[in-house]
Short mmCIF file of C-alpha atoms in Angstrom, two decimals:
data_model
loop_
_atom_site.label_atom_id
_atom_site.label_comp_id
_atom_site.label_asym_id
_atom_site.label_seq_id
_atom_site.Cartn_x
_atom_site.Cartn_y
_atom_site.Cartn_z
CA ASN A 1 30.26 143.67 144.74
CA THR A 2 27.97 144.04 141.74
CA LEU A 3 26.57 147.03 139.86
CA LEU A 4 23.06 146.12 140.97
CA GLY A 5 24.21 145.91 144.58
CA THR A 6 25.91 149.29 144.32
CA MET A 7 22.79 150.85 142.79
CA PHE A 8 20.66 149.39 145.58
CA THR A 9 23.05 150.76 148.19
CA LEU A 10 22.90 154.24 146.61
CA LEU A 11 19.11 154.02 146.53
CA GLN A 12 19.14 153.04 150.18
CA ILE A 13 21.25 156.11 150.90
CA MET A 14 18.95 158.37 148.83
CA THR A 15 15.82 157.19 150.60
CA GLY A 16 17.39 157.42 154.03
CA ASP A 17 16.69 153.75 154.73
CA SER A 18 19.04 153.20 157.71
CA TRP A 19 21.94 154.14 155.49
CA MET A 20 24.10 155.36 158.35
CA GLU A 21 24.10 152.09 160.29
CA ALA A 22 23.82 149.64 157.41
CA VAL A 23 26.11 151.29 154.85
CA VAL A 24 28.22 154.24 155.94
CA ARG A 25 29.55 152.97 159.29
CA PRO A 26 30.72 149.59 157.94
CA VAL A 27 32.35 151.26 154.93
CA GLU A 28 33.88 153.96 157.13
CA ASN A 29 35.43 151.21 159.30
CA GLN A 30 37.01 149.65 156.19
CA ILE A 31 37.94 152.88 154.35
CA PRO A 32 38.29 155.92 156.64
CA GLY A 33 36.98 159.19 155.14
CA MET A 34 34.33 157.55 152.93
CA SER A 35 31.53 159.24 154.85
CA ILE A 36 32.55 162.44 153.03
CA ALA A 37 31.96 160.66 149.71
CA PHE A 38 28.51 159.53 150.85
CA ILE A 39 27.60 163.04 151.99
CA ALA A 40 28.87 164.47 148.69
CA PHE A 41 26.76 161.89 146.81
CA LEU A 42 23.68 162.87 148.81
CA ALA A 43 24.27 166.59 148.19
CA VAL A 44 24.71 166.12 144.43
CA ALA A 45 21.80 163.67 144.14
CA TYR A 46 19.37 165.87 146.08
CA PHE A 47 20.53 168.95 144.15
CA ALA A 48 19.93 167.13 140.84
CA LEU A 49 16.53 165.92 142.03
CA MET A 50 15.48 169.43 143.09
CA ASN A 51 16.65 170.82 139.73
CA LEU A 52 14.59 168.20 137.93
CA VAL A 53 11.47 169.01 139.95
CA THR A 54 12.01 172.74 139.37
CA ALA A 55 12.48 172.16 135.63
CA VAL A 56 9.19 170.26 135.40
CA ILE A 57 7.33 173.00 137.27
CA VAL A 58 8.84 175.77 135.11
CA ASP A 59 8.13 173.82 131.91
CA ASN A 60 4.48 173.39 132.91
CA ALA A 61 4.20 177.09 133.75
CA LEU A 62 5.64 178.04 130.35
CA MET A 63 3.25 175.70 128.54
CA ILE A 64 0.29 177.22 130.39
CA SER A 65 1.57 180.70 129.54
CA CYS A 66 1.82 179.83 125.83
CA GLU A 67 -1.67 178.35 125.85
CA ASP A 68 -2.93 181.51 127.55
CA LYS A 69 -1.34 183.69 124.85
CA GLU A 70 -2.90 181.55 122.14
CA GLN A 71 -6.29 181.94 123.81
CA GLN A 72 -5.83 185.71 124.00
CA VAL A 73 -4.98 185.89 120.30
CA LYS A 74 -7.98 183.72 119.45
CA ALA A 75 -10.25 185.88 121.61
CA LYS A 76 -9.02 189.05 119.86
CA LYS A 77 -9.59 187.49 116.44
CA ASP A 78 -13.07 186.38 117.48
CA LYS A 79 -13.85 189.87 118.82
CA LYS A 80 -12.64 191.45 115.57
CA LEU A 81 -14.77 189.06 113.50
CA GLU A 82 -17.79 189.76 115.69
CA THR A 83 -17.27 193.52 115.25
CA VAL A 84 -17.00 193.17 111.46
CA ASN A 85 -20.19 191.10 111.37
CA LYS A 86 -22.06 193.62 113.53
CA LEU A 87 -20.83 196.47 111.36
CA ARG A 88 -21.94 194.67 108.19
CA ASP A 89 -25.37 194.02 109.70
CA LEU A 90 -25.62 197.65 110.78
CA PHE A 91 -24.71 198.87 107.29
CA CYS A 92 -27.30 196.52 105.77
CA ASP A 93 -29.92 197.95 108.15
CA LEU A 94 -28.93 201.51 107.23
CA ASP A 95 -29.36 200.85 103.51
CA ALA A 96 -32.66 202.74 103.25
CA ASP A 97 -33.42 202.03 99.59
CA GLY A 98 -32.51 198.33 99.84
CA SER A 99 -30.04 198.55 96.95
CA GLY A 100 -27.41 196.53 98.80
CA THR A 101 -25.10 199.55 98.80
CA LEU A 102 -24.87 202.08 101.60
CA THR A 103 -24.45 205.61 100.30
CA ARG A 104 -22.87 208.48 102.17
CA ASP A 105 -26.26 210.21 102.30
CA GLU A 106 -27.91 207.15 103.85
CA LEU A 107 -25.15 206.91 106.46
CA PHE A 108 -25.34 210.57 107.43
CA ALA A 109 -29.16 210.59 107.43
CA SER A 110 -29.15 207.67 109.89
CA MET A 111 -26.61 209.31 112.21
CA SER A 112 -29.34 211.49 113.70
CA ASN A 113 -31.19 208.36 114.86
CA GLU A 114 -30.45 207.65 118.53
CA ALA A 115 -30.57 203.84 118.03
CA VAL A 116 -27.97 204.06 115.26
CA LYS A 117 -25.75 206.27 117.44
CA ASN A 118 -25.99 203.68 120.21
CA GLU A 119 -25.05 200.87 117.81
CA PHE A 120 -21.96 202.78 116.74
CA LEU A 121 -21.09 203.45 120.39
CA LEU A 122 -21.37 199.73 121.17
CA LEU A 123 -18.85 199.14 118.38
CA ASP A 124 -16.59 201.86 119.86
CA ILE A 125 -17.08 204.05 116.78
CA GLU A 126 -17.77 207.75 117.23
CA GLN A 127 -19.67 209.81 114.65
CA HIS A 128 -16.60 211.37 113.05
CA GLN A 129 -15.02 207.92 112.89
CA ALA A 130 -18.07 206.57 111.06
CA SER A 131 -17.39 209.05 108.26
CA GLU A 132 -13.73 208.00 108.11
CA LEU A 133 -14.78 204.35 108.12
CA PHE A 134 -17.14 204.98 105.21
CA ASP A 135 -14.28 206.64 103.27
CA LEU A 136 -12.03 203.66 103.96
CA LEU A 137 -14.62 201.19 102.74
#
């Protein structure tokens, strides 16, 4: 007879707590055809509950996906910074006269050194690309 009583009855139906004997049969005796209303309520309530659970799962998956993308971007930025630092250190090492400036002659003279070639390979820079890189800088 009260809103609280009605809510409790609907909860009892949702949880399956002897709802058929305690709720539906007595109501069906008073108002024939009400069992259809109870079944419709259950169908809608369970459908809404499943949609809610699905929405939470999808939302969590999307958040994880966004975090993963952010980590990938950060990793690429870190890799780029690491490459720039290694390249700077390599150019400082190749500065034969210690002037603080790498000349084209110093770069090309060092390209015959196997250790320097390996350093450029580790940075994914081939010999002809080293010349282009020097021109860009």
